[in-house]
PDB file of C-alpha atoms in Angstrom:
ATOM      1  CA  UNK Y   1      -0.658  -5.814  32.180  1.00  0.00           C
ATOM      2  CA  UNK Y   2      -2.159  -3.950  29.262  1.00  0.00           C
ATOM      3  CA  UNK Y   3       0.191  -3.274  26.381  1.00  0.00           C
ATOM      4  CA  UNK Y   4      -0.137  -1.088  23.318  1.00  0.00           C
ATOM      5  CA  UNK Y   5      -0.615  -2.820  19.982  1.00  0.00           C
ATOM      6  CA  UNK Y   6      -1.426  -1.496  16.547  1.00  0.00           C
ATOM      7  CA  UNK Y   7      -4.932  -0.122  16.352  1.00  0.00           C
ATOM      8  CA  UNK Y   8      -7.368  -1.163  13.666  1.00  0.00           C
ATOM      9  CA  UNK Y   9      -8.042   1.906  11.464  1.00  0.00           C
ATOM     10  CA  UNK Y  10     -10.915   4.004  12.776  1.00  0.00           C
ATOM     11  CA  UNK Y  11     -12.928   3.734   9.579  1.00  0.00           C
ATOM     12  CA  UNK Y  12     -12.856  -0.071   9.713  1.00  0.00           C
ATOM     13  CA  UNK Y  13     -13.932  -0.110  13.337  1.00  0.00           C
ATOM     14  CA  UNK Y  14     -16.840   2.248  12.803  1.00  0.00           C
ATOM     15  CA  UNK Y  15     -18.088   0.436   9.708  1.00  0.00           C
ATOM     16  CA  UNK Y  16     -17.727  -2.899  11.465  1.00  0.00           C
ATOM     17  CA  UNK Y  17     -19.596  -1.570  14.465  1.00  0.00           C
ATOM     18  CA  UNK Y  18     -22.385  -0.212  12.301  1.00  0.00           C
ATOM     19  CA  UNK Y  19     -22.833  -3.474  10.413  1.00  0.00           C
ATOM     20  CA  UNK Y  20     -22.573  -5.493  13.604  1.00  0.00           C
ATOM     21  CA  UNK Y  21     -25.448  -3.640  15.215  1.00  0.00           C
ATOM     22  CA  UNK Y  22     -27.851  -1.647  13.092  1.00  0.00           C
ATOM     23  CA  UNK Y  23     -28.367  -4.301  10.413  1.00  0.00           C
ATOM     24  CA  UNK Y  24     -29.689  -6.753  12.985  1.00  0.00           C
ATOM     25  CA  UNK Y  25     -33.426  -7.232  13.044  1.00  0.00           C
ATOM     26  CA  UNK Y  26     -33.723  -6.448  16.746  1.00  0.00           C
ATOM     27  CA  UNK Y  27     -32.266  -3.157  17.921  1.00  0.00           C
ATOM     28  CA  UNK Y  28     -30.676  -3.027  21.359  1.00  0.00           C
ATOM     29  CA  UNK Y  29     -28.572  -0.758  23.505  1.00  0.00           C
ATOM     30  CA  UNK Y  30     -24.803  -1.215  23.572  1.00  0.00           C
ATOM     31  CA  UNK Y  31     -24.218   1.183  26.446  1.00  0.00           C
ATOM     32  CA  UNK Y  32     -20.966   0.381  28.304  1.00  0.00           C
ATOM     33  CA  UNK Y  33     -20.087  -2.429  25.862  1.00  0.00           C
ATOM     34  CA  UNK Y  34     -16.357  -2.319  25.155  1.00  0.00           C
ATOM     35  CA  UNK Y  35     -14.250  -3.536  22.237  1.00  0.00           C
ATOM     36  CA  UNK Y  36     -10.793  -5.009  22.807  1.00  0.00           C
ATOM     37  CA  UNK Y  37      -7.862  -5.948  20.602  1.00  0.00           C
ATOM     38  CA  UNK Y  38      -6.160  -9.117  21.846  1.00  0.00           C
ATOM     39  CA  UNK Y  39      -2.699 -10.198  20.689  1.00  0.00           C
ATOM     40  CA  UNK Y  40      -2.331 -13.967  20.241  1.00  0.00           C
ATOM     41  CA  UNK Y  41       1.371 -14.714  20.435  1.00  0.00           C
ATOM     42  CA  UNK Y  42       1.236 -18.516  20.698  1.00  0.00           C
ATOM     43  CA  UNK Y  43      -0.920 -21.280  19.272  1.00  0.00           C
ATOM     44  CA  UNK Y  44      -2.203 -22.035  22.767  1.00  0.00           C
ATOM     45  CA  UNK Y  45      -3.418 -18.449  23.105  1.00  0.00           C
ATOM     46  CA  UNK Y  46      -5.125 -18.558  19.709  1.00  0.00           C
ATOM     47  CA  UNK Y  47      -6.848 -21.812  20.675  1.00  0.00           C
ATOM     48  CA  UNK Y  48      -7.932 -20.267  23.979  1.00  0.00           C
ATOM     49  CA  UNK Y  49      -9.678 -17.407  22.190  1.00  0.00           C
ATOM     50  CA  UNK Y  50     -11.497 -19.902  19.968  1.00  0.00           C
ATOM     51  CA  UNK Y  51     -12.686 -21.792  23.044  1.00  0.00           C
ATOM     52  CA  UNK Y  52     -13.885 -18.554  24.598  1.00  0.00           C
ATOM     53  CA  UNK Y  53     -15.838 -17.745  21.433  1.00  0.00           C
ATOM     54  CA  UNK Y  54     -17.431 -21.194  21.433  1.00  0.00           C
ATOM     55  CA  UNK Y  55     -18.369 -21.280  25.124  1.00  0.00           C
ATOM     56  CA  UNK Y  56     -19.445 -17.676  25.744  1.00  0.00           C
ATOM     57  CA  UNK Y  57     -21.783 -16.454  23.028  1.00  0.00           C
ATOM     58  CA  UNK Y  58     -22.042 -13.037  24.649  1.00  0.00           C
ATOM     59  CA  UNK Y  59     -18.531 -12.346  23.353  1.00  0.00           C
ATOM     60  CA  UNK Y  60     -18.923 -10.915  19.850  1.00  0.00           C
ATOM     61  CA  UNK Y  61     -15.678 -11.558  17.965  1.00  0.00           C
ATOM     62  CA  UNK Y  62     -15.336  -9.156  15.052  1.00  0.00           C
ATOM     63  CA  UNK Y  63     -12.131 -10.853  13.943  1.00  0.00           C
ATOM     64  CA  UNK Y  64     -10.746 -14.204  15.058  1.00  0.00           C
ATOM     65  CA  UNK Y  65      -8.227 -16.561  13.506  1.00  0.00           C
ATOM     66  CA  UNK Y  66      -5.977 -19.417  14.612  1.00  0.00           C
ATOM     67  CA  UNK Y  67      -2.882 -17.847  13.105  1.00  0.00           C
ATOM     68  CA  UNK Y  68      -0.174 -16.947  15.604  1.00  0.00           C
ATOM     69  CA  UNK Y  69       0.581 -13.225  15.560  1.00  0.00           C
ATOM     70  CA  UNK Y  70      -2.894 -12.123  14.515  1.00  0.00           C
ATOM     71  CA  UNK Y  71      -4.924  -9.683  16.587  1.00  0.00           C
ATOM     72  CA  UNK Y  72      -8.409 -10.740  17.660  1.00  0.00           C
ATOM     73  CA  UNK Y  73     -11.064  -8.042  18.010  1.00  0.00           C
ATOM     74  CA  UNK Y  74     -13.975  -8.691  20.375  1.00  0.00           C
ATOM     75  CA  UNK Y  75     -16.942  -6.766  21.771  1.00  0.00           C
ATOM     76  CA  UNK Y  76     -17.699  -7.569  25.412  1.00  0.00           C
ATOM     77  CA  UNK Y  77     -20.859  -6.707  27.408  1.00  0.00           C
ATOM     78  CA  UNK Y  78     -20.336  -4.844  30.701  1.00  0.00           C
ATOM     79  CA  UNK Y  79     -21.196  -7.812  32.922  1.00  0.00           C
ATOM     80  CA  UNK Y  80     -18.464  -9.944  31.296  1.00  0.00           C
ATOM     81  CA  UNK Y  81     -15.652  -7.408  31.056  1.00  0.00           C
ATOM     82  CA  UNK Y  82     -13.996  -8.060  34.413  1.00  0.00           C
ATOM     83  CA  UNK Y  83     -14.056 -11.827  33.947  1.00  0.00           C
ATOM     84  CA  UNK Y  84     -12.887 -11.509  30.333  1.00  0.00           C
ATOM     85  CA  UNK Y  85      -9.876  -9.365  31.239  1.00  0.00           C
ATOM     86  CA  UNK Y  86      -9.020 -11.629  34.173  1.00  0.00           C
ATOM     87  CA  UNK Y  87      -8.939 -14.638  31.823  1.00  0.00           C
ATOM     88  CA  UNK Y  88      -6.659 -12.818  29.398  1.00  0.00           C
ATOM     89  CA  UNK Y  89      -4.298 -11.810  32.187  1.00  0.00           C
ATOM     90  CA  UNK Y  90      -4.301 -15.332  33.630  1.00  0.00           C
ATOM     91  CA  UNK Y  91      -3.084 -16.815  30.351  1.00  0.00           C
ATOM     92  CA  UNK Y  92      -0.707 -13.965  29.511  1.00  0.00           C
ATOM     93  CA  UNK Y  93      -2.581 -12.478  26.566  1.00  0.00           C
ATOM     94  CA  UNK Y  94      -1.787  -8.842  25.882  1.00  0.00           C
ATOM     95  CA  UNK Y  95      -4.786  -6.651  25.108  1.00  0.00           C
ATOM     96  CA  UNK Y  96      -5.845  -3.049  24.683  1.00  0.00           C
ATOM     97  CA  UNK Y  97      -9.193  -1.307  24.867  1.00  0.00           C
ATOM     98  CA  UNK Y  98     -10.204  -0.221  21.374  1.00  0.00           C
ATOM     99  CA  UNK Y  99     -13.660   1.299  21.977  1.00  0.00           C
ATOM    100  CA  UNK Y 100     -14.598   2.511  25.448  1.00  0.00           C
ATOM    101  CA  UNK Y 101     -18.365   2.679  24.896  1.00  0.00           C
ATOM    102  CA  UNK Y 102     -19.896   1.078  21.821  1.00  0.00           C
ATOM    103  CA  UNK Y 103     -23.211   2.911  22.186  1.00  0.00           C
ATOM    104  CA  UNK Y 104     -21.687   6.392  22.086  1.00  0.00           C
ATOM    105  CA  UNK Y 105     -19.455   5.412  19.152  1.00  0.00           C
ATOM    106  CA  UNK Y 106     -22.477   3.963  17.367  1.00  0.00           C
ATOM    107  CA  UNK Y 107     -24.426   7.182  17.927  1.00  0.00           C
ATOM    108  CA  UNK Y 108     -21.525   9.183  16.514  1.00  0.00           C
ATOM    109  CA  UNK Y 109     -21.383   6.980  13.432  1.00  0.00           C
ATOM    110  CA  UNK Y 110     -25.133   6.926  12.752  1.00  0.00           C
ATOM    111  CA  UNK Y 111     -25.229  10.706  13.086  1.00  0.00           C
ATOM    112  CA  UNK Y 112     -22.535  10.924  10.410  1.00  0.00           C
ATOM    113  CA  UNK Y 113     -24.351   8.360   8.246  1.00  0.00           C
ATOM    114  CA  UNK Y 114     -27.564  10.386   8.498  1.00  0.00           C
ATOM    115  CA  UNK Y 115     -25.752  13.494   7.285  1.00  0.00           C
ATOM    116  CA  UNK Y 116     -24.255  11.540   4.390  1.00  0.00           C
ATOM    117  CA  UNK Y 117     -27.698  10.185   3.472  1.00  0.00           C
ATOM    118  CA  UNK Y 118     -28.819  13.763   2.827  1.00  0.00           C
ATOM    119  CA  UNK Y 119     -26.046  14.345   0.280  1.00  0.00           C
ATOM    120  CA  UNK Y 120     -26.992  14.647  -3.411  1.00  0.00           C
ATOM    121  CA  UNK Y 121     -27.741  11.349  -5.136  1.00  0.00           C
ATOM    122  CA  UNK Y 122     -24.909  11.951  -7.613  1.00  0.00           C
ATOM    123  CA  UNK Y 123     -22.196  11.765  -4.926  1.00  0.00           C
ATOM    124  CA  UNK Y 124     -19.086   9.903  -6.061  1.00  0.00           C
ATOM    125  CA  UNK Y 125     -19.663   6.172  -5.728  1.00  0.00           C
ATOM    126  CA  UNK Y 126     -15.919   5.640  -5.381  1.00  0.00           C
ATOM    127  CA  UNK Y 127     -15.696   7.683  -2.168  1.00  0.00           C
ATOM    128  CA  UNK Y 128     -18.989   6.746  -0.485  1.00  0.00           C
ATOM    129  CA  UNK Y 129     -20.432   3.598   1.058  1.00  0.00           C
ATOM    130  CA  UNK Y 130     -23.842   3.433  -0.592  1.00  0.00           C
ATOM    131  CA  UNK Y 131     -27.036   1.962   0.774  1.00  0.00           C
ATOM    132  CA  UNK Y 132     -28.541  -0.952  -1.123  1.00  0.00           C
ATOM    133  CA  UNK Y 133     -31.244   1.196  -2.728  1.00  0.00           C
ATOM    134  CA  UNK Y 134     -28.597   3.668  -3.903  1.00  0.00           C
ATOM    135  CA  UNK Y 135     -26.535   0.848  -5.408  1.00  0.00           C
ATOM    136  CA  UNK Y 136     -29.531  -0.415  -7.383  1.00  0.00           C
ATOM    137  CA  UNK Y 137     -30.323   3.129  -8.519  1.00  0.00           C
ATOM    138  CA  UNK Y 138     -26.726   3.538  -9.685  1.00  0.00           C
ATOM    139  CA  UNK Y 139     -26.931   0.300 -11.709  1.00  0.00           C
ATOM    140  CA  UNK Y 140     -30.170   1.460 -13.336  1.00  0.00           C
ATOM    141  CA  UNK Y 141     -28.560   4.809 -14.153  1.00  0.00           C
ATOM    142  CA  UNK Y 142     -25.657   3.070 -15.891  1.00  0.00           C
ATOM    143  CA  UNK Y 143     -28.064   0.928 -17.920  1.00  0.00           C
ATOM    144  CA  UNK Y 144     -29.932   4.055 -19.006  1.00  0.00           C
ATOM    145  CA  UNK Y 145     -26.804   6.005 -19.965  1.00  0.00           C
ATOM    146  CA  UNK Y 146     -24.938   3.110 -21.613  1.00  0.00           C
ATOM    147  CA  UNK Y 147     -27.732   0.952 -23.029  1.00  0.00           C
ATOM    148  CA  UNK Y 148     -25.545  -0.438 -25.831  1.00  0.00           C
ATOM    149  CA  UNK Y 149     -22.947  -1.699 -23.387  1.00  0.00           C
ATOM    150  CA  UNK Y 150     -24.790  -2.320 -20.121  1.00  0.00           C
ATOM    151  CA  UNK Y 151     -27.822  -4.375 -19.108  1.00  0.00           C
ATOM    152  CA  UNK Y 152     -29.330  -4.638 -15.626  1.00  0.00           C
ATOM    153  CA  UNK Y 153     -31.552  -7.508 -14.507  1.00  0.00           C
ATOM    154  CA  UNK Y 154     -33.455  -8.192 -11.310  1.00  0.00           C
ATOM    155  CA  UNK Y 155     -32.560 -11.813 -10.599  1.00  0.00           C
ATOM    156  CA  UNK Y 156     -34.652 -12.243  -7.467  1.00  0.00           C
ATOM    157  CA  UNK Y 157     -35.607 -10.802  -4.118  1.00  0.00           C
ATOM    158  CA  UNK Y 158     -34.131 -11.194  -0.670  1.00  0.00           C
ATOM    159  CA  UNK Y 159     -35.961 -12.760   2.276  1.00  0.00           C
ATOM    160  CA  UNK Y 160     -37.107  -9.266   3.281  1.00  0.00           C
ATOM    161  CA  UNK Y 161     -38.237  -8.397  -0.246  1.00  0.00           C
ATOM    162  CA  UNK Y 162     -35.313  -6.303  -1.490  1.00  0.00           C
ATOM    163  CA  UNK Y 163     -34.513  -6.409  -5.197  1.00  0.00           C
ATOM    164  CA  UNK Y 164     -31.324  -8.303  -6.066  1.00  0.00           C
ATOM    165  CA  UNK Y 165     -29.831  -6.976  -9.295  1.00  0.00           C
ATOM    166  CA  UNK Y 166     -26.985  -7.924 -11.600  1.00  0.00           C
ATOM    167  CA  UNK Y 167     -25.281  -5.712 -14.133  1.00  0.00           C
ATOM    168  CA  UNK Y 168     -23.955  -7.181 -17.382  1.00  0.00           C
ATOM    169  CA  UNK Y 169     -21.211  -5.258 -19.158  1.00  0.00           C
ATOM    170  CA  UNK Y 170     -20.399  -6.094 -22.781  1.00  0.00           C
ATOM    171  CA  UNK Y 171     -23.335  -8.547 -23.064  1.00  0.00           C
ATOM    172  CA  UNK Y 172     -23.859 -11.241 -25.666  1.00  0.00           C
ATOM    173  CA  UNK Y 173     -20.479 -12.984 -25.511  1.00  0.00           C
ATOM    174  CA  UNK Y 174     -19.998 -16.744 -25.258  1.00  0.00           C
ATOM    175  CA  UNK Y 175     -17.583 -16.399 -22.353  1.00  0.00           C
ATOM    176  CA  UNK Y 176     -18.784 -14.902 -19.077  1.00  0.00           C
ATOM    177  CA  UNK Y 177     -16.906 -13.724 -16.006  1.00  0.00           C
ATOM    178  CA  UNK Y 178     -19.165 -13.593 -12.938  1.00  0.00           C
ATOM    179  CA  UNK Y 179     -18.308 -11.571  -9.830  1.00  0.00           C
ATOM    180  CA  UNK Y 180     -20.342 -11.308  -6.651  1.00  0.00           C
ATOM    181  CA  UNK Y 181     -19.966  -9.407  -3.386  1.00  0.00           C
ATOM    182  CA  UNK Y 182     -21.838  -8.579  -0.212  1.00  0.00           C
ATOM    183  CA  UNK Y 183     -22.614 -12.103   0.984  1.00  0.00           C
ATOM    184  CA  UNK Y 184     -22.042 -11.535   4.703  1.00  0.00           C
ATOM    185  CA  UNK Y 185     -23.543  -8.920   7.012  1.00  0.00           C
ATOM    186  CA  UNK Y 186     -20.180  -7.396   7.918  1.00  0.00           C
ATOM    187  CA  UNK Y 187     -18.734  -7.506   4.402  1.00  0.00           C
ATOM    188  CA  UNK Y 188     -18.678  -3.732   3.881  1.00  0.00           C
ATOM    189  CA  UNK Y 189     -15.693  -3.312   1.554  1.00  0.00           C
ATOM    190  CA  UNK Y 190     -16.632  -5.959  -1.050  1.00  0.00           C
ATOM    191  CA  UNK Y 191     -19.706  -4.156  -2.495  1.00  0.00           C
ATOM    192  CA  UNK Y 192     -17.639  -0.963  -2.751  1.00  0.00           C
ATOM    193  CA  UNK Y 193     -14.939  -2.925  -4.580  1.00  0.00           C
ATOM    194  CA  UNK Y 194     -17.546  -4.391  -6.938  1.00  0.00           C
ATOM    195  CA  UNK Y 195     -18.793  -0.880  -7.727  1.00  0.00           C
ATOM    196  CA  UNK Y 196     -15.237   0.203  -8.482  1.00  0.00           C
ATOM    197  CA  UNK Y 197     -14.839  -2.720 -10.919  1.00  0.00           C
ATOM    198  CA  UNK Y 198     -18.158  -1.804 -12.547  1.00  0.00           C
ATOM    199  CA  UNK Y 199     -17.078   1.820 -12.883  1.00  0.00           C
ATOM    200  CA  UNK Y 200     -13.772   0.870 -14.508  1.00  0.00           C
ATOM    201  CA  UNK Y 201     -15.364  -1.594 -16.937  1.00  0.00           C
ATOM    202  CA  UNK Y 202     -18.094   0.808 -18.020  1.00  0.00           C
ATOM    203  CA  UNK Y 203     -15.521   3.545 -18.666  1.00  0.00           C
ATOM    204  CA  UNK Y 204     -13.187   1.188 -20.542  1.00  0.00           C
ATOM    205  CA  UNK Y 205     -13.034   1.256 -24.335  1.00  0.00           C
ATOM    206  CA  UNK Y 206     -13.235  -2.428 -25.283  1.00  0.00           C
ATOM    207  CA  UNK Y 207     -12.234  -1.871 -28.913  1.00  0.00           C
ATOM    208  CA  UNK Y 208      -8.821  -3.361 -29.617  1.00  0.00           C
ATOM    209  CA  UNK Y 209      -8.699  -5.091 -26.236  1.00  0.00           C
ATOM    210  CA  UNK Y 210      -9.254  -8.744 -27.083  1.00  0.00           C
ATOM    211  CA  UNK Y 211      -8.916  -9.900 -23.480  1.00  0.00           C
ATOM    212  CA  UNK Y 212     -11.884  -7.803 -22.353  1.00  0.00           C
ATOM    213  CA  UNK Y 213     -13.958  -7.547 -25.522  1.00  0.00           C
ATOM    214  CA  UNK Y 214     -14.276 -11.327 -25.871  1.00  0.00           C
ATOM    215  CA  UNK Y 215     -16.142 -11.808 -22.577  1.00  0.00           C
ATOM    216  CA  UNK Y 216     -19.273 -10.566 -20.862  1.00  0.00           C
ATOM    217  CA  UNK Y 217     -18.953  -9.349 -17.274  1.00  0.00           C
ATOM    218  CA  UNK Y 218     -21.844 -10.170 -14.956  1.00  0.00           C
ATOM    219  CA  UNK Y 219     -21.516  -8.531 -11.546  1.00  0.00           C
ATOM    220  CA  UNK Y 220     -23.794  -8.933  -8.531  1.00  0.00           C
ATOM    221  CA  UNK Y 221     -22.634  -6.221  -6.089  1.00  0.00           C
ATOM    222  CA  UNK Y 222     -24.899  -7.208  -3.175  1.00  0.00           C
ATOM    223  CA  UNK Y 223     -25.800 -10.880  -2.808  1.00  0.00           C
ATOM    224  CA  UNK Y 224     -27.409 -10.479   0.616  1.00  0.00           C
ATOM    225  CA  UNK Y 225     -29.043  -7.030   0.966  1.00  0.00           C
ATOM    226  CA  UNK Y 226     -30.792  -8.013   4.212  1.00  0.00           C
TER     227      UNK Y 226
END
C-alpha cells in the first residue's frame, strides 16, 4: 500500500523541521512524531487533504496545494498516525514515511547548528544560513567597509524587540527598487537569497551601467525576525 515517491532533499526537510519547531515560543517534545509525503493524483485527493488540514489541527502540513500531481508533506503526532494512514489507504492516496522520528532528527539538526554557531564570524554568507543577529552584523560590516555606497538603517523593532534593518545600496537616487524577505516563519531560503543579492550588488561596479546606477536598492532581508 505504501509506494516510493521522490524524496524532498534532506537539507530542505531539516531546515523546515528546525523552523517548524524551535522558532515557536513554546518548546515541546516531538518524540515519535512522523513526517509523511503524500502523492495527490486526483483533484478529489487534493481536496481531501485540504479537508484533513482544516478539520484536524494536529496534522502539521509543511506543504499543501490543490494542484494535482503535487506532493503534500505532513507531520503527524503518534496518536493520529494509525488513523491518518488508514484514511489515506481508504481513499487510495499513495504515501511514504519521510522522517521516522522528528525528535531525533531535530536533535541531530540542532547539534549541527550548535557546531556551526561556533564557527568564525567571517564564515561565507553565501554558504551558511545565518542567525538574525549575524545578518544584522553583516549589514553593519558592509556599511562600515563601503560607506560611500552602502547605508544601513534600523527601521523598527519586532514584537519581541529585535532590530529590523534595511540596507540601501547606491543611495540618493530618485528611483528605488525595494526587496524584502523573511516574512514567514518557515521562509528559510528567502533571507539567504536576499543576502546573495546584497553581496552581488555591493561587489558590482555601477560605473557605466545605467540600468543599475540610476536606481537605489533598498533591501530588507528579514521582515519578521521573531
